[in-house]
Amino acid sequence: EVQLVESGGGLVQVGGSLRLSCAASGFTFSGYWMSWVRQAPGKGLEWVAHIKTGGSENYYVDSVKGRFTISRDDGKKSLFLQMNSLRAEDTAVYYCARYGNWGREDYWGQGTLVTVSS
Amino acid sequence: QSALTQPASVSGSPGQSIAISCTGTSSDVGGYNYVSWYQQHPGKAPKLMIYDVNNRPSGVSNRFSGSKSGNTASLTISGLQAEDEADYYCSSHTSTNTLVFGGGTKLTVL
């Protein structure tokens, strides 16, 4: 059974940093691209970033470029999102997702809440 | 990276069929057969319902189907049931190898 478990969310001040983690199990982690998707309170889904197998290529939504970094540790079957220079508009539930193929997030974690407060 | 356009809400009675549209551009929906649909119940994680325009993952009811014409994709739910009431999102691969979601549609089963 595919399982994705996020951690690391919490309350942080504007301008601060936070590192999210996602522990994967039930599939060959190294064989899949992985993603972060967020959802602001009461709003829709927004794709944030994804990382290629092996970590050689990363892609980001424009609003987080230069502030967020996605990375992975295939040995630990873990995905990370380093978030710097946080803004109030980054407040959201952040989901870890398996990027099954182009255009498809086929498995999702339960999410971790990040609250950026001034 | 503009969001795909979906209607804010749709509704239908039990047993009826409804369709939700998802409009993009030639750089996303129109350019690739990589459109997916997700169902999200309140407080829950999204669930993949359709991928590659018209394919269902194992375990998803055949009451859910997808299609695409030009820059617009559609999700059709037939034989509406109370448990279908949820938010639905489309997504598409883009020409810059990113992913874009639609704004979401709230389905109400009357």
Coordinates of N, CA and C in Angstrom, one line a residue:
Chain A
E1 N 0.8 -1.2 0.0 CA 0.0 0.0 0.0 C 0.9 1.2 0.0
V2 N 0.6 2.1 -0.9 CA 1.4 3.4 -1.0 C 1.0 4.3 0.2
Q3 N 2.0 4.8 0.9 CA 1.7 5.7 2.0 C 2.7 6.9 1.9
L4 N 2.2 8.1 2.1 CA 3.0 9.3 2.1 C 2.6 10.0 3.4
V5 N 3.6 10.3 4.2 CA 3.3 11.0 5.5 C 4.1 12.2 5.6
E6 N 3.5 13.4 5.6 CA 4.1 14.7 5.7 C 4.4 15.0 7.2
S7 N 5.4 15.9 7.4 CA 5.7 16.4 8.7 C 6.4 17.7 8.6
G8 N 6.5 18.5 9.7 CA 7.3 19.7 9.7 C 6.5 21.0 9.6
G9 N 5.2 20.9 9.4 CA 4.4 22.1 9.4 C 4.3 22.8 10.7
G10 N 3.8 24.0 10.8 CA 3.7 24.7 12.0 C 3.5 26.2 11.8
L11 N 3.6 26.9 12.9 CA 3.5 28.4 12.8 C 4.8 29.0 12.7
V12 N 5.0 29.9 11.8 CA 6.2 30.6 11.5 C 5.9 32.1 11.2
Q13 N 6.9 33.0 11.5 CA 6.6 34.4 11.3 C 7.0 34.7 9.8
V14 N 6.4 35.8 9.3 CA 6.8 36.3 8.0 C 8.3 36.5 7.9
G15 N 8.9 36.0 6.8 CA 10.3 36.1 6.6 C 11.1 34.9 7.2
G16 N 10.4 34.0 7.9 CA 11.0 32.9 8.5 C 11.2 31.7 7.5
S17 N 11.7 30.6 8.1 CA 11.9 29.4 7.3 C 11.3 28.2 7.9
L18 N 11.1 27.2 7.1 CA 10.5 25.9 7.5 C 10.9 24.8 6.6
R19 N 11.1 23.6 7.1 CA 11.5 22.5 6.2 C 10.4 21.4 6.4
L20 N 9.7 21.1 5.3 CA 8.8 20.0 5.3 C 9.4 18.7 4.9
S21 N 8.9 17.6 5.4 CA 9.4 16.3 5.0 C 8.2 15.4 4.7
C22 N 8.5 14.4 3.8 CA 7.5 13.4 3.4 C 8.2 12.1 3.4
A23 N 7.7 11.2 4.2 CA 8.2 9.8 4.3 C 7.3 8.9 3.4
A24 N 7.9 8.2 2.5 CA 7.2 7.4 1.5 C 7.4 5.9 1.8
S25 N 6.4 5.1 1.6 CA 6.5 3.7 1.7 C 5.5 3.0 0.8
G26 N 5.7 1.7 0.5 CA 4.8 0.9 -0.3 C 5.0 1.0 -1.8
F27 N 6.1 1.6 -2.3 CA 6.4 1.7 -3.7 C 7.9 2.0 -3.8
T28 N 8.5 1.8 -5.0 CA 9.9 2.1 -5.3 C 10.1 3.6 -5.4
F29 N 10.4 4.3 -4.3 CA 10.4 5.7 -4.3 C 11.4 6.3 -5.3
S30 N 12.5 5.7 -5.5 CA 13.5 6.2 -6.5 C 13.0 6.2 -7.9
G31 N 12.0 5.4 -8.2 CA 11.5 5.3 -9.6 C 10.5 6.3 -10.0
Y32 N 10.1 7.3 -9.1 CA 9.1 8.2 -9.4 C 9.5 9.6 -9.1
W33 N 9.0 10.5 -10.0 CA 9.0 12.0 -9.7 C 8.1 12.2 -8.5
M34 N 8.4 13.2 -7.7 CA 7.5 13.5 -6.6 C 7.2 15.0 -6.6
S35 N 6.1 15.3 -5.9 CA 5.6 16.7 -5.9 C 5.2 17.2 -4.6
W36 N 5.1 18.5 -4.5 CA 4.4 19.2 -3.4 C 3.3 20.1 -4.0
V37 N 2.1 19.9 -3.4 CA 0.9 20.7 -3.8 C 0.4 21.3 -2.6
R38 N -0.1 22.6 -2.7 CA -0.6 23.3 -1.5 C -2.1 23.7 -1.7
Q39 N -2.7 24.0 -0.6 CA -4.1 24.4 -0.6 C -4.3 25.4 0.5
A40 N -4.5 26.7 0.2 CA -4.7 27.7 1.2 C -6.1 27.5 1.8
P41 N -6.3 28.0 3.0 CA -7.6 27.8 3.7 C -8.8 28.2 2.8
G42 N -9.7 27.3 2.5 CA -10.9 27.6 1.8 C -10.7 27.8 0.3
K43 N -9.5 27.5 -0.2 CA -9.1 27.8 -1.6 C -8.9 26.5 -2.3
G44 N -8.5 26.6 -3.6 CA -8.2 25.4 -4.4 C -6.8 24.9 -4.3
L45 N -6.5 23.9 -5.1 CA -5.2 23.3 -5.1 C -4.3 24.1 -6.0
E46 N -3.0 24.2 -5.5 CA -2.0 24.9 -6.3 C -0.7 24.0 -6.3
W47 N -0.3 23.6 -7.5 CA 0.9 22.9 -7.6 C 2.1 23.8 -7.2
V48 N 3.0 23.3 -6.4 CA 4.1 24.1 -5.9 C 5.5 23.7 -6.7
A49 N 5.8 22.4 -6.7 CA 7.0 22.0 -7.3 C 7.0 20.5 -7.5
H50 N 7.9 20.0 -8.4 CA 8.1 18.6 -8.5 C 9.6 18.4 -8.9
I51 N 10.0 17.1 -8.5 CA 11.4 16.8 -8.7 C 11.5 15.5 -9.4
K52 N 12.4 15.4 -10.4 CA 12.6 14.3 -11.2 C 13.3 13.1 -10.4
T53 N 13.2 11.9 -11.0 CA 13.9 10.8 -10.4 C 15.4 11.1 -10.4
G54 N 16.0 10.8 -9.3 CA 17.5 11.1 -9.2 C 17.7 12.6 -8.7
G55 N 16.8 13.4 -8.8 CA 16.9 14.8 -8.3 C 17.6 15.8 -9.3
S56 N 17.8 15.4 -10.5 CA 18.6 16.2 -11.4 C 17.8 17.4 -12.0
E57 N 16.5 17.3 -11.9 CA 15.7 18.4 -12.5 C 14.6 18.7 -11.5
N58 N 14.4 20.0 -11.3 CA 13.3 20.5 -10.4 C 12.5 21.6 -11.1
Y59 N 11.2 21.7 -10.8 CA 10.4 22.6 -11.4 C 9.5 23.3 -10.3
Y60 N 9.3 24.6 -10.5 CA 8.6 25.4 -9.4 C 7.5 26.3 -10.0
V61 N 6.5 26.5 -9.3 CA 5.5 27.6 -9.6 C 6.2 28.9 -9.5
D62 N 5.9 29.9 -10.3 CA 6.6 31.1 -10.3 C 6.7 31.8 -8.9
S63 N 5.6 31.7 -8.2 CA 5.5 32.4 -6.9 C 6.4 31.9 -5.8
V64 N 7.0 30.8 -6.0 CA 8.0 30.3 -5.0 C 9.4 30.2 -5.5
K65 N 9.6 30.5 -6.7 CA 11.0 30.4 -7.3 C 11.9 31.3 -6.5
G66 N 13.1 30.7 -6.2 CA 14.1 31.5 -5.4 C 13.9 31.5 -3.9
R67 N 12.7 31.0 -3.5 CA 12.5 30.9 -2.0 C 12.3 29.5 -1.5
F68 N 11.8 28.6 -2.4 CA 11.5 27.2 -2.0 C 12.5 26.3 -2.7
T69 N 12.9 25.2 -2.1 CA 13.8 24.2 -2.7 C 13.3 22.8 -2.4
I70 N 13.0 22.1 -3.5 CA 12.5 20.7 -3.4 C 13.8 19.8 -3.5
S71 N 13.8 18.8 -2.7 CA 14.9 17.8 -2.7 C 14.4 16.4 -2.3
R72 N 15.2 15.4 -2.5 CA 14.9 14.1 -2.1 C 16.1 13.3 -1.7
D73 N 15.8 12.3 -0.8 CA 16.8 11.4 -0.4 C 16.3 10.0 -0.7
D74 N 16.7 9.4 -1.8 CA 16.2 8.1 -2.2 C 16.5 7.0 -1.2
G75 N 17.7 7.1 -0.6 CA 18.1 6.1 0.4 C 17.1 6.1 1.6
K76 N 16.6 7.2 2.0 CA 15.7 7.3 3.1 C 14.2 7.4 2.7
K77 N 14.0 7.3 1.3 CA 12.6 7.3 0.8 C 11.9 8.5 1.3
S78 N 12.6 9.7 1.2 CA 12.0 10.9 1.7 C 12.1 12.1 0.7
L79 N 11.1 12.9 0.8 CA 11.0 14.1 0.0 C 11.0 15.3 0.9
F80 N 11.6 16.4 0.5 CA 11.7 17.6 1.4 C 11.3 18.8 0.6
L81 N 10.8 19.9 1.4 CA 10.6 21.2 0.8 C 11.2 22.2 1.8
Q82 N 12.3 22.8 1.4 CA 12.8 23.9 2.2 C 12.2 25.2 1.8
M83 N 11.5 25.9 2.8 CA 10.8 27.1 2.5 C 11.4 28.2 3.2
N84 N 12.0 29.2 2.5 CA 12.6 30.4 3.1 C 11.8 31.6 2.7
S85 N 12.1 32.7 3.4 CA 11.5 34.0 3.1 C 9.9 33.9 3.0
L86 N 9.4 33.2 4.0 CA 7.9 32.9 3.9 C 7.1 34.1 4.0
R87 N 6.0 34.1 3.3 CA 5.0 35.2 3.2 C 3.7 34.7 3.8
A88 N 2.8 35.6 4.1 CA 1.5 35.3 4.6 C 0.7 34.4 3.6
E89 N 0.9 34.7 2.3 CA 0.2 34.0 1.3 C 0.7 32.6 1.1
D90 N 1.8 32.2 1.8 CA 2.2 30.8 1.7 C 1.5 29.9 2.7
T91 N 0.6 30.5 3.6 CA -0.2 29.8 4.5 C -1.1 28.8 3.8
A92 N -1.0 27.5 4.1 CA -1.7 26.5 3.4 C -1.4 25.1 4.0
V93 N -2.3 24.2 3.6 CA -1.9 22.8 3.8 C -1.1 22.3 2.7
Y94 N 0.1 21.8 3.0 CA 1.0 21.3 2.0 C 0.9 19.8 1.9
Y95 N 0.6 19.3 0.7 CA 0.5 17.9 0.4 C 1.7 17.4 -0.4
C96 N 2.2 16.2 0.0 CA 3.2 15.5 -0.7 C 2.4 14.6 -1.6
A97 N 2.9 14.5 -2.9 CA 2.2 13.6 -3.8 C 3.1 12.9 -4.7
R98 N 2.8 11.7 -5.2 CA 3.6 10.9 -6.1 C 3.1 11.4 -7.5
Y99 N 4.1 11.8 -8.3 CA 3.8 12.2 -9.7 C 3.9 11.0 -10.6
G100 N 2.8 10.4 -10.8 CA 2.8 9.1 -11.5 C 3.2 9.1 -12.9
N101 N 2.9 10.2 -13.6 CA 3.3 10.4 -15.0 C 2.9 11.9 -15.3
W102 N 3.2 12.3 -16.5 CA 2.8 13.7 -16.8 C 1.4 14.0 -16.5
G103 N 1.2 15.1 -15.7 CA -0.2 15.6 -15.4 C -0.9 14.8 -14.4
R104 N -0.3 13.9 -13.7 CA -1.0 13.0 -12.8 C -0.3 12.9 -11.4
E105 N -1.0 13.4 -10.4 CA -0.6 13.1 -9.0 C -1.4 11.9 -8.5
D106 N -0.8 10.7 -8.5 CA -1.7 9.6 -8.3 C -1.9 9.1 -6.8
Y107 N -1.0 9.5 -5.9 CA -1.2 9.3 -4.5 C -0.8 10.5 -3.7
W108 N -1.6 10.7 -2.7 CA -1.4 11.9 -1.9 C -1.2 11.6 -0.4
G109 N -0.5 12.4 0.3 CA -0.4 12.3 1.8 C -1.6 13.0 2.4
Q110 N -1.7 13.1 3.7 CA -2.8 13.8 4.4 C -2.6 15.2 4.6
G111 N -1.3 15.7 4.3 CA -1.1 17.1 4.4 C -0.5 17.6 5.7
T112 N 0.2 18.7 5.7 CA 0.7 19.3 6.9 C 0.5 20.8 6.8
L113 N 0.0 21.4 7.8 CA -0.5 22.8 7.8 C 0.7 23.8 8.1
V114 N 0.9 24.7 7.2 CA 1.9 25.8 7.5 C 1.1 27.1 7.6
T115 N 1.4 27.8 8.7 CA 0.7 29.0 9.0 C 1.8 30.1 9.1
V116 N 1.8 31.1 8.3 CA 2.8 32.2 8.3 C 2.1 33.4 8.8
S117 N 2.6 33.9 10.0 CA 1.9 35.0 10.7 C 2.8 36.2 10.8
S118 N 2.2 37.3 10.8 CA 3.0 38.6 11.0 C 2.8 39.0 12.4
Chain B
Q1 N 1.6 30.6 -16.0 CA 1.0 29.6 -15.1 C -0.3 30.0 -14.6
S2 N -1.3 30.3 -15.5 CA -2.6 30.7 -15.1 C -3.4 29.4 -14.8
A3 N -4.3 29.4 -13.8 CA -5.1 28.3 -13.4 C -6.0 28.0 -14.6
L4 N -6.4 26.7 -14.7 CA -7.4 26.3 -15.7 C -8.7 26.8 -15.2
T5 N -9.7 27.0 -16.1 CA -11.0 27.5 -15.7 C -12.0 26.4 -15.6
Q6 N -12.6 26.4 -14.4 CA -13.7 25.5 -14.1 C -14.9 26.3 -13.5
P7 N -16.1 25.8 -13.7 CA -17.3 26.5 -13.1 C -17.1 26.3 -11.6
A8 N -17.6 27.3 -10.9 CA -17.5 27.3 -9.4 C -18.3 26.3 -8.8
S9 N -19.5 26.0 -9.4 CA -20.4 25.0 -8.8 C -21.3 24.4 -9.9
V10 N -21.7 23.1 -9.6 CA -22.6 22.4 -10.4 C -23.5 21.6 -9.5
S11 N -24.7 21.3 -9.9 CA -25.6 20.5 -9.0 C -26.4 19.5 -9.9
G12 N -26.9 18.5 -9.2 CA -27.7 17.5 -9.9 C -28.5 16.7 -8.9
S13 N -29.5 16.0 -9.3 CA -30.3 15.2 -8.4 C -29.8 13.7 -8.5
P14 N -30.0 12.9 -7.5 CA -29.6 11.5 -7.5 C -30.0 10.8 -8.8
G15 N -29.1 10.1 -9.4 CA -29.5 9.4 -10.6 C -29.2 10.1 -11.9
Q16 N -29.1 11.4 -11.8 CA -28.9 12.2 -13.0 C -27.4 12.2 -13.4
S17 N -27.1 12.8 -14.5 CA -25.7 12.9 -15.0 C -25.3 14.4 -15.0
I18 N -24.1 14.7 -14.6 CA -23.6 16.1 -14.7 C -22.2 16.1 -15.4
A19 N -21.8 17.2 -15.9 CA -20.5 17.4 -16.5 C -19.9 18.6 -16.0
I20 N -18.6 18.5 -15.7 CA -17.8 19.7 -15.3 C -16.7 20.0 -16.3
S21 N -16.6 21.2 -16.8 CA -15.7 21.6 -17.8 C -14.4 22.1 -17.2
C22 N -13.3 22.1 -18.0 CA -12.0 22.5 -17.6 C -11.3 23.1 -18.8
T23 N -11.2 24.4 -18.8 CA -10.7 25.1 -20.0 C -9.3 25.7 -19.8
G24 N -8.4 25.3 -20.7 CA -7.0 25.8 -20.7 C -6.6 26.4 -22.0
T25 N -5.4 26.2 -22.4 CA -4.9 26.7 -23.6 C -4.1 25.6 -24.4
S26 N -3.6 26.0 -25.5 CA -2.9 25.1 -26.3 C -1.5 24.7 -25.7
S27 N -1.1 25.4 -24.6 CA 0.1 25.1 -23.9 C -0.1 24.1 -22.8
D28 N -1.4 23.8 -22.5 CA -1.6 22.8 -21.5 C -2.7 21.8 -21.9
V29 N -3.9 22.0 -21.6 CA -5.0 21.1 -21.9 C -5.0 20.7 -23.4
G30 N -5.0 21.7 -24.3 CA -5.1 21.5 -25.7 C -3.8 20.8 -26.3
G31 N -2.7 20.9 -25.7 CA -1.5 20.4 -26.3 C -1.1 19.0 -25.9
Y32 N -1.7 18.5 -24.9 CA -1.3 17.2 -24.4 C -2.5 16.4 -23.9
N33 N -2.4 15.1 -24.0 CA -3.5 14.2 -23.4 C -3.1 13.8 -22.0
Y34 N -2.7 14.8 -21.2 CA -2.3 14.6 -19.8 C -3.2 15.4 -18.9
V35 N -4.5 15.2 -19.0 CA -5.4 15.9 -18.1 C -5.9 14.8 -17.1
S36 N -5.9 15.3 -15.8 CA -6.4 14.4 -14.7 C -7.5 15.1 -14.0
W37 N -8.3 14.4 -13.2 CA -9.4 14.9 -12.4 C -9.3 14.3 -11.0
Y38 N -9.6 15.1 -10.0 CA -9.4 14.7 -8.6 C -10.7 15.0 -7.9
Q39 N -11.1 14.2 -6.9 CA -12.2 14.4 -6.0 C -11.7 14.7 -4.6
Q40 N -12.2 15.7 -4.0 CA -11.8 16.1 -2.6 C -13.0 16.3 -1.7
H41 N -13.1 15.5 -0.7 CA -14.2 15.7 0.3 C -13.6 16.6 1.4
P42 N -14.5 17.3 2.1 CA -14.0 18.3 3.1 C -13.1 17.7 4.1
G43 N -11.9 18.3 4.3 CA -11.0 17.9 5.3 C -10.1 16.7 4.9
K44 N -10.3 16.2 3.6 CA -9.6 15.1 3.2 C -8.6 15.4 2.1
A45 N -7.7 14.5 1.8 CA -6.7 14.7 0.7 C -7.4 14.4 -0.6
P46 N -7.0 15.1 -1.7 CA -7.6 14.8 -3.0 C -7.3 13.3 -3.4
K47 N -8.2 12.8 -4.3 CA -8.2 11.4 -4.8 C -8.2 11.5 -6.3
L48 N -7.3 10.8 -7.0 CA -7.3 10.8 -8.4 C -8.4 9.9 -8.9
M49 N -9.2 10.5 -9.8 CA -10.4 9.9 -10.4 C -10.2 9.5 -11.9
I50 N -9.6 10.4 -12.6 CA -9.3 10.2 -14.0 C -7.9 10.7 -14.4
Y51 N -7.2 10.0 -15.2 CA -5.9 10.4 -15.7 C -5.8 10.2 -17.2
D52 N -4.9 10.9 -17.8 CA -4.7 10.8 -19.3 C -6.0 11.0 -20.0
V53 N -6.8 12.0 -19.6 CA -8.1 12.5 -20.2 C -9.2 11.5 -19.9
N54 N -9.1 10.2 -20.1 CA -10.2 9.3 -20.0 C -9.9 8.0 -19.4
N55 N -8.9 7.9 -18.6 CA -8.6 6.6 -17.9 C -8.9 6.6 -16.4
R56 N -9.5 5.5 -15.9 CA -9.8 5.5 -14.5 C -8.8 4.6 -13.8
P57 N -8.3 5.1 -12.6 CA -7.4 4.2 -11.8 C -8.3 3.0 -11.3
S58 N -7.6 2.0 -10.9 CA -8.2 0.8 -10.4 C -9.0 1.2 -9.1
G59 N -10.3 0.8 -9.1 CA -11.1 1.0 -7.9 C -12.1 2.2 -8.1
V60 N -11.9 3.0 -9.1 CA -12.8 4.2 -9.3 C -14.0 3.7 -10.1
S61 N -15.1 4.1 -9.7 CA -16.4 3.7 -10.3 C -16.4 4.1 -11.8
N62 N -17.0 3.2 -12.6 CA -17.2 3.5 -14.1 C -18.3 4.6 -14.3
R63 N -18.8 5.1 -13.2 CA -19.8 6.2 -13.4 C -19.0 7.5 -13.7
F64 N -17.7 7.5 -13.5 CA -16.8 8.6 -13.8 C -16.2 8.4 -15.1
S65 N -16.3 9.5 -16.0 CA -15.6 9.4 -17.3 C -15.1 10.7 -17.7
G66 N -14.1 10.8 -18.6 CA -13.5 12.0 -19.0 C -13.4 12.1 -20.5
S67 N -13.3 13.3 -21.0 CA -13.2 13.5 -22.4 C -12.4 14.9 -22.6
K68 N -12.1 15.1 -23.9 CA -11.4 16.4 -24.2 C -11.7 16.8 -25.6
S69 N -11.9 18.1 -25.9 CA -12.1 18.6 -27.2 C -11.4 20.0 -27.2
G70 N -10.3 20.0 -28.1 CA -9.6 21.3 -28.1 C -8.9 21.6 -26.8
N71 N -9.2 22.8 -26.3 CA -8.6 23.3 -25.1 C -9.5 23.0 -23.9
T72 N -10.5 22.3 -24.1 CA -11.5 22.0 -22.9 C -11.6 20.5 -22.7
A73 N -11.4 20.2 -21.4 CA -11.6 18.8 -21.0 C -12.9 18.8 -20.1
S74 N -13.5 17.6 -20.0 CA -14.7 17.5 -19.2 C -14.7 16.2 -18.4
L75 N -15.3 16.3 -17.2 CA -15.5 15.2 -16.3 C -17.0 14.9 -16.3
T76 N -17.5 13.7 -16.6 CA -18.9 13.4 -16.5 C -19.1 12.4 -15.4
I77 N -20.1 12.7 -14.6 CA -20.5 11.7 -13.5 C -21.9 11.3 -13.8
S78 N -22.1 10.0 -14.0 CA -23.5 9.5 -14.3 C -24.0 8.8 -13.1
G79 N -25.3 8.7 -13.1 CA -26.0 8.1 -11.9 C -25.6 8.7 -10.6
L80 N -25.7 10.0 -10.5 CA -25.2 10.7 -9.3 C -25.7 10.1 -8.0
Q81 N -24.7 10.0 -7.1 CA -25.0 9.5 -5.7 C -24.7 10.5 -4.7
A82 N -25.2 10.4 -3.5 CA -25.0 11.3 -2.5 C -23.5 11.5 -2.2
E83 N -22.8 10.3 -2.2 CA -21.4 10.4 -1.8 C -20.5 11.1 -2.9
D84 N -21.1 11.4 -4.0 CA -20.3 12.1 -5.1 C -20.2 13.6 -4.7
E85 N -21.0 14.1 -3.7 CA -20.9 15.5 -3.4 C -19.5 15.8 -2.8
A86 N -18.8 16.7 -3.5 CA -17.4 17.0 -3.2 C -16.9 18.1 -4.1
D87 N -15.7 18.5 -3.9 CA -15.0 19.4 -4.8 C -14.2 18.6 -5.8
Y88 N -14.2 19.1 -7.0 CA -13.5 18.4 -8.1 C -12.6 19.4 -8.8
Y89 N -11.4 18.9 -9.0 CA -10.3 19.7 -9.6 C -9.8 18.9 -10.9
C90 N -9.5 19.7 -11.9 CA -8.7 19.2 -13.1 C -7.3 19.6 -13.0
S91 N -6.4 18.9 -13.6 CA -5.0 19.3 -13.7 C -4.5 19.0 -15.1
S92 N -3.5 19.6 -15.6 CA -2.9 19.3 -16.9 C -1.4 19.5 -16.8
H93 N -0.7 18.7 -17.5 CA 0.7 18.9 -17.8 C 0.8 20.2 -18.7
T94 N 1.9 20.9 -18.6 CA 2.1 22.1 -19.4 C 3.4 22.0 -20.2
S95 N 3.5 23.0 -21.2 CA 4.6 23.0 -22.1 C 6.0 23.3 -21.4
T96 N 5.9 23.8 -20.2 CA 7.2 24.0 -19.4 C 7.5 22.9 -18.4
N97 N 6.8 21.8 -18.6 CA 7.0 20.6 -17.7 C 6.5 20.9 -16.3
T98 N 5.6 21.8 -16.1 CA 5.0 22.0 -14.8 C 3.6 21.4 -14.8
L99 N 2.9 21.6 -13.7 CA 1.5 21.1 -13.6 C 0.7 22.3 -13.2
V100 N -0.5 22.4 -13.8 CA -1.5 23.4 -13.4 C -2.8 22.8 -13.1
F101 N -3.4 23.3 -12.0 CA -4.7 22.9 -11.6 C -5.8 23.9 -12.0
G102 N -7.0 23.4 -12.1 CA -8.2 24.3 -12.2 C -8.6 24.8 -10.9
G103 N -9.5 25.8 -10.9 CA -9.9 26.5 -9.7 C -10.8 25.7 -8.8
G104 N -11.3 24.6 -9.3 CA -12.2 23.7 -8.5 C -13.6 24.0 -8.7
T105 N -14.4 22.9 -8.7 CA -15.9 22.9 -8.8 C -16.5 22.2 -7.7
K106 N -17.5 22.9 -7.0 CA -18.2 22.3 -5.9 C -19.4 21.6 -6.5
L107 N -19.5 20.3 -6.3 CA -20.7 19.5 -6.8 C -21.6 19.3 -5.6
T108 N -22.9 19.7 -5.8 CA -23.9 19.5 -4.9 C -24.9 18.5 -5.4
V109 N -25.2 17.5 -4.6 CA -26.2 16.5 -5.0 C -27.5 16.9 -4.3
L110 N -28.5 17.3 -5.0 CA -29.7 17.8 -4.4 C -30.6 16.8 -3.7

